[in-house]
Tab-separated table of N, CA and C in Angstrom:
chain	number	residue	atom	x	y	z
A	20	MET	N	0.854	-1.131	0.026
A	20	MET	CA	0.054	-0.032	0.009
A	20	MET	C	0.900	1.269	0.016
A	21	PRO	N	0.602	2.201	-0.931
A	21	PRO	CA	1.467	3.330	-0.915
A	21	PRO	C	1.373	4.182	0.388
A	22	GLN	N	2.589	4.686	0.759
A	22	GLN	CA	2.697	5.458	1.846
A	22	GLN	C	2.912	7.037	1.569
A	23	TYR	N	2.292	7.852	2.390
A	23	TYR	CA	2.459	9.345	2.044
A	23	TYR	C	2.867	10.193	3.386
A	24	ASN	N	3.494	11.189	3.157
A	24	ASN	CA	3.876	12.178	4.239
A	24	ASN	C	3.027	13.472	3.923
A	25	ALA	N	2.357	13.951	4.971
A	25	ALA	CA	1.561	15.282	4.818
A	25	ALA	C	2.117	16.177	5.808
A	26	LYS	N	2.377	17.315	5.316
A	26	LYS	CA	2.725	18.617	6.117
A	26	LYS	C	1.599	19.591	6.066
A	27	VAL	N	1.111	19.868	7.341
A	27	VAL	CA	-0.143	20.724	7.437
A	27	VAL	C	0.447	22.022	8.101
A	28	TYR	N	-0.125	23.185	7.461
A	28	TYR	CA	0.200	24.444	8.049
A	28	TYR	C	-1.116	25.131	8.345
A	29	VAL	N	-1.448	25.569	9.681
A	29	VAL	CA	-2.513	26.215	10.054
A	29	VAL	C	-2.146	27.487	10.662
A	30	THR	N	-2.886	28.655	10.084
A	30	THR	CA	-2.574	30.040	10.594
A	30	THR	C	-3.993	30.699	10.783
A	31	LEU	N	-3.892	31.660	11.744
A	31	LEU	CA	-5.077	32.471	11.878
A	31	LEU	C	-5.421	33.295	10.677
A	32	LYS	N	-6.699	33.388	10.353
A	32	LYS	CA	-7.055	34.371	9.142
A	32	LYS	C	-6.581	35.631	9.454
A	33	PRO	N	-6.264	36.439	8.363
A	33	PRO	CA	-5.758	37.816	8.595
A	33	PRO	C	-6.713	38.775	9.366
A	34	SER	N	-8.011	38.423	9.397
A	34	SER	CA	-8.882	39.276	10.159
A	34	SER	C	-8.978	38.995	11.656
A	35	ILE	N	-8.403	37.912	12.073
A	35	ILE	CA	-8.234	37.482	13.553
A	35	ILE	C	-7.046	38.058	14.176
A	36	LEU	N	-7.311	38.692	15.373
A	36	LEU	CA	-6.117	39.206	16.110
A	36	LEU	C	-5.365	38.079	16.628
A	37	ASP	N	-4.064	38.177	16.677
A	37	ASP	CA	-3.180	37.190	17.069
A	37	ASP	C	-2.405	37.704	18.352
A	38	PRO	N	-2.803	37.692	19.457
A	38	PRO	CA	-2.142	37.936	20.709
A	38	PRO	C	-0.764	37.340	21.052
A	39	GLN	N	-0.695	36.168	20.544
A	39	GLN	CA	0.533	35.490	20.719
A	39	GLN	C	1.632	35.982	19.837
A	40	GLY	N	1.276	36.180	18.521
A	40	GLY	CA	2.035	36.799	17.535
A	40	GLY	C	2.486	38.330	18.010
A	41	ARG	N	1.480	39.036	18.645
A	41	ARG	CA	1.823	40.409	19.060
A	41	ARG	C	2.751	40.426	20.330
A	42	THR	N	2.746	39.330	21.177
A	42	THR	CA	3.653	39.248	22.307
A	42	THR	C	5.005	38.985	21.740
A	43	VAL	N	5.170	38.033	20.743
A	43	VAL	CA	6.495	37.759	20.206
A	43	VAL	C	7.037	39.056	19.519
A	44	GLU	N	6.170	39.705	18.827
A	44	GLU	CA	6.727	40.956	18.148
A	44	GLU	C	7.174	41.968	19.142
A	45	ARG	N	6.495	42.249	20.213
A	45	ARG	CA	6.967	43.092	21.335
A	45	ARG	C	8.378	42.608	21.851
A	46	ALA	N	8.326	41.265	22.192
A	46	ALA	CA	9.698	40.879	22.710
A	46	ALA	C	10.774	40.999	21.784
A	47	LEU	N	10.587	40.788	20.505
A	47	LEU	CA	11.584	41.003	19.535
A	47	LEU	C	12.045	42.493	19.517
A	48	SER	N	11.049	43.334	19.579
A	48	SER	CA	11.306	44.870	19.676
A	48	SER	C	12.256	45.131	20.757
A	49	HIS	N	11.947	44.573	21.985
A	49	HIS	CA	12.648	44.802	23.245
A	49	HIS	C	14.091	44.272	23.142
A	50	LEU	N	14.290	43.225	22.206
A	50	LEU	CA	15.568	42.696	21.910
A	50	LEU	C	16.343	43.394	20.778
A	51	ASN	N	15.885	44.722	20.550
A	51	ASN	CA	16.570	45.548	19.488
A	51	ASN	C	16.325	44.910	17.930
A	52	HIS	N	15.161	44.243	17.840
A	52	HIS	CA	14.859	43.795	16.431
A	52	HIS	C	13.649	44.597	15.956
A	53	GLU	N	13.971	45.908	15.898
A	53	GLU	CA	12.707	46.921	15.546
A	53	GLU	C	12.175	46.771	14.165
A	54	ASN	N	13.027	46.194	13.382
A	54	ASN	CA	12.534	46.109	11.876
A	54	ASN	C	11.595	44.972	11.743
A	55	VAL	N	11.301	44.078	12.705
A	55	VAL	CA	10.411	42.959	12.549
A	55	VAL	C	8.996	43.418	12.918
A	56	GLY	N	8.132	43.110	11.982
A	56	GLY	CA	6.616	43.505	12.322
A	56	GLY	C	5.744	42.493	11.671
A	57	SER	N	4.385	42.553	12.184
A	57	SER	CA	3.275	41.598	11.623
A	57	SER	C	3.588	40.239	11.929
A	58	VAL	N	4.009	39.903	13.045
A	58	VAL	CA	4.398	38.392	13.426
A	58	VAL	C	2.876	37.778	13.599
A	59	ARG	N	2.863	36.618	13.205
A	59	ARG	CA	1.697	35.726	13.202
A	59	ARG	C	2.210	34.323	13.629
A	60	ILE	N	1.566	33.696	14.579
A	60	ILE	CA	1.976	32.393	15.107
A	60	ILE	C	0.896	31.386	14.591
A	61	GLY	N	1.429	30.278	14.014
A	61	GLY	CA	0.472	29.261	13.589
A	61	GLY	C	1.030	27.791	14.033
A	62	LYS	N	0.397	26.753	13.471
A	62	LYS	CA	0.815	25.426	13.882
A	62	LYS	C	1.365	24.669	12.610
A	63	TYR	N	2.189	23.741	12.733
A	63	TYR	CA	2.908	22.922	11.811
A	63	TYR	C	2.679	21.462	12.226
A	64	ILE	N	1.938	20.590	11.352
A	64	ILE	CA	1.762	19.232	11.839
A	64	ILE	C	2.198	18.345	10.691
A	65	GLU	N	2.765	17.325	11.191
A	65	GLU	CA	3.290	16.155	10.226
A	65	GLU	C	2.454	14.919	10.456
A	66	LEU	N	1.988	14.320	9.311
A	66	LEU	CA	1.241	13.081	9.340
A	66	LEU	C	1.854	12.007	8.428
A	67	ASN	N	1.718	10.726	8.730
A	67	ASN	CA	2.013	9.681	7.815
A	67	ASN	C	0.637	8.920	7.461
A	68	LEU	N	0.415	8.742	6.273
A	68	LEU	CA	-0.853	8.076	5.863
A	68	LEU	C	-0.522	7.093	4.817
A	69	SER	N	-1.319	6.035	4.782
A	69	SER	CA	-1.139	4.922	3.697
A	69	SER	C	-2.563	4.766	3.067
A	70	GLY	N	-2.422	4.267	1.752
A	70	GLY	CA	-3.651	4.033	0.996
A	70	GLY	C	-3.509	4.547	-0.444
A	71	GLU	N	-4.501	4.456	-1.212
A	71	GLU	CA	-4.574	5.136	-2.512
A	71	GLU	C	-4.561	6.629	-2.416
A	72	LYS	N	-3.963	7.254	-3.444
A	72	LYS	CA	-3.755	8.674	-3.276
A	72	LYS	C	-5.082	9.423	-3.222
A	73	ALA	N	-6.132	9.181	-4.004
A	73	ALA	CA	-7.302	9.928	-3.926
A	73	ALA	C	-7.959	9.714	-2.553
A	74	GLU	N	-7.934	8.479	-1.958
A	74	GLU	CA	-8.611	8.219	-0.577
A	74	GLU	C	-7.760	8.995	0.381
A	75	VAL	N	-6.419	8.939	0.284
A	75	VAL	CA	-5.673	9.605	1.280
A	75	VAL	C	-5.728	11.120	1.282
A	76	GLU	N	-6.002	11.691	0.040
A	76	GLU	CA	-6.212	13.259	-0.044
A	76	GLU	C	-7.497	13.500	0.484
A	77	ALA	N	-8.618	12.741	0.251
A	77	ALA	CA	-9.832	13.121	0.751
A	77	ALA	C	-9.784	12.966	2.459
A	78	GLN	N	-9.049	11.911	2.884
A	78	GLN	CA	-9.114	11.753	4.247
A	78	GLN	C	-8.259	12.893	4.953
A	79	LEU	N	-7.289	13.375	4.241
A	79	LEU	CA	-6.331	14.424	4.740
A	79	LEU	C	-7.168	15.681	4.728
A	80	LYS	N	-7.893	15.969	3.817
A	80	LYS	CA	-8.812	17.169	3.752
A	80	LYS	C	-9.889	17.077	4.936
A	81	ASP	N	-10.374	15.961	5.132
A	81	ASP	CA	-11.415	15.901	6.350
A	81	ASP	C	-10.603	16.095	7.591
A	82	ILE	N	-9.525	15.428	7.811
A	82	ILE	CA	-8.740	15.622	9.077
A	82	ILE	C	-8.416	16.977	9.323
A	83	VAL	N	-7.859	17.777	8.274
A	83	VAL	CA	-7.456	19.180	8.336
A	83	VAL	C	-8.703	20.014	8.756
A	84	GLU	N	-9.698	19.994	8.049
A	84	GLU	CA	-10.793	20.752	8.120
A	84	GLU	C	-11.686	20.528	9.381
A	85	ASN	N	-11.757	19.247	9.956
A	85	ASN	CA	-12.552	18.903	11.118
A	85	ASN	C	-11.887	18.715	12.388
A	86	VAL	N	-10.466	18.481	12.359
A	86	VAL	CA	-9.796	18.084	13.493
A	86	VAL	C	-8.575	19.147	13.824
A	87	LEU	N	-7.757	19.302	12.798
A	87	LEU	CA	-6.561	20.126	12.930
A	87	LEU	C	-6.772	21.675	12.984
A	88	SER	N	-7.850	22.115	12.379
A	88	SER	CA	-8.118	23.492	12.225
A	88	SER	C	-9.430	23.948	12.620
A	89	ASN	N	-9.683	25.257	12.754
A	89	ASN	CA	-11.051	25.745	12.969
A	89	ASN	C	-11.296	26.654	11.787
A	90	PRO	N	-12.046	26.150	10.717
A	90	PRO	CA	-12.307	26.945	9.526
A	90	PRO	C	-12.801	28.353	9.672
A	91	ILE	N	-13.427	28.574	10.733
A	91	ILE	CA	-14.081	29.892	11.061
A	91	ILE	C	-12.978	30.917	11.296
A	92	MET	N	-11.932	30.512	12.029
A	92	MET	CA	-10.849	31.358	12.551
A	92	MET	C	-9.553	31.143	11.784
A	93	GLU	N	-9.272	29.907	11.266
A	93	GLU	CA	-8.023	29.551	10.749
A	93	GLU	C	-8.129	29.220	9.168
A	94	ASP	N	-6.956	29.482	8.568
A	94	ASP	CA	-6.633	28.981	7.306
A	94	ASP	C	-5.766	27.835	7.258
A	95	ALA	N	-5.818	26.890	6.493
A	95	ALA	CA	-5.177	25.613	6.521
A	95	ALA	C	-4.633	25.295	5.120
A	96	ARG	N	-3.545	24.762	4.921
A	96	ARG	CA	-2.957	24.214	3.639
A	96	ARG	C	-2.177	23.089	3.974
A	97	TRP	N	-1.918	22.195	3.019
A	97	TRP	CA	-1.165	21.001	3.121
A	97	TRP	C	-0.391	20.599	1.956
A	98	GLU	N	0.643	19.844	2.317
A	98	GLU	CA	1.536	19.261	1.214
A	98	GLU	C	1.616	17.873	1.369
A	99	LEU	N	1.351	17.048	0.344
A	99	LEU	CA	1.266	15.632	0.337
A	99	LEU	C	2.302	15.010	-0.532
A	100	THR	N	3.211	14.226	-0.018
A	100	THR	CA	4.345	13.678	-0.823
A	100	THR	C	4.332	12.248	-0.650
A	101	GLU	N	4.852	11.417	-1.608
A	101	GLU	CA	5.038	9.943	-1.356
A	101	GLU	C	6.151	9.730	-0.669
A	102	ALA	N	6.035	8.820	0.302
A	102	ALA	CA	7.180	8.447	1.168
A	102	ALA	C	8.185	7.543	0.624
């Protein structure tokens, strides 16, 4: 059965405030990195899946949209490569 590696990236939508990103931005400024701005914090997730590619893609889409992200507040994208 084919094996796949998935990399999932989840970030807050641009319209959602990111207090964690703002905290990091302030900390960087206090460390004399004044040229850094608009810091956004997200999640990176790796998964290994097995099965036929079409089925794995459908399963990954379901996992990302219903488990790993909140579509109301977050954007998600993924990369799927054969292992």
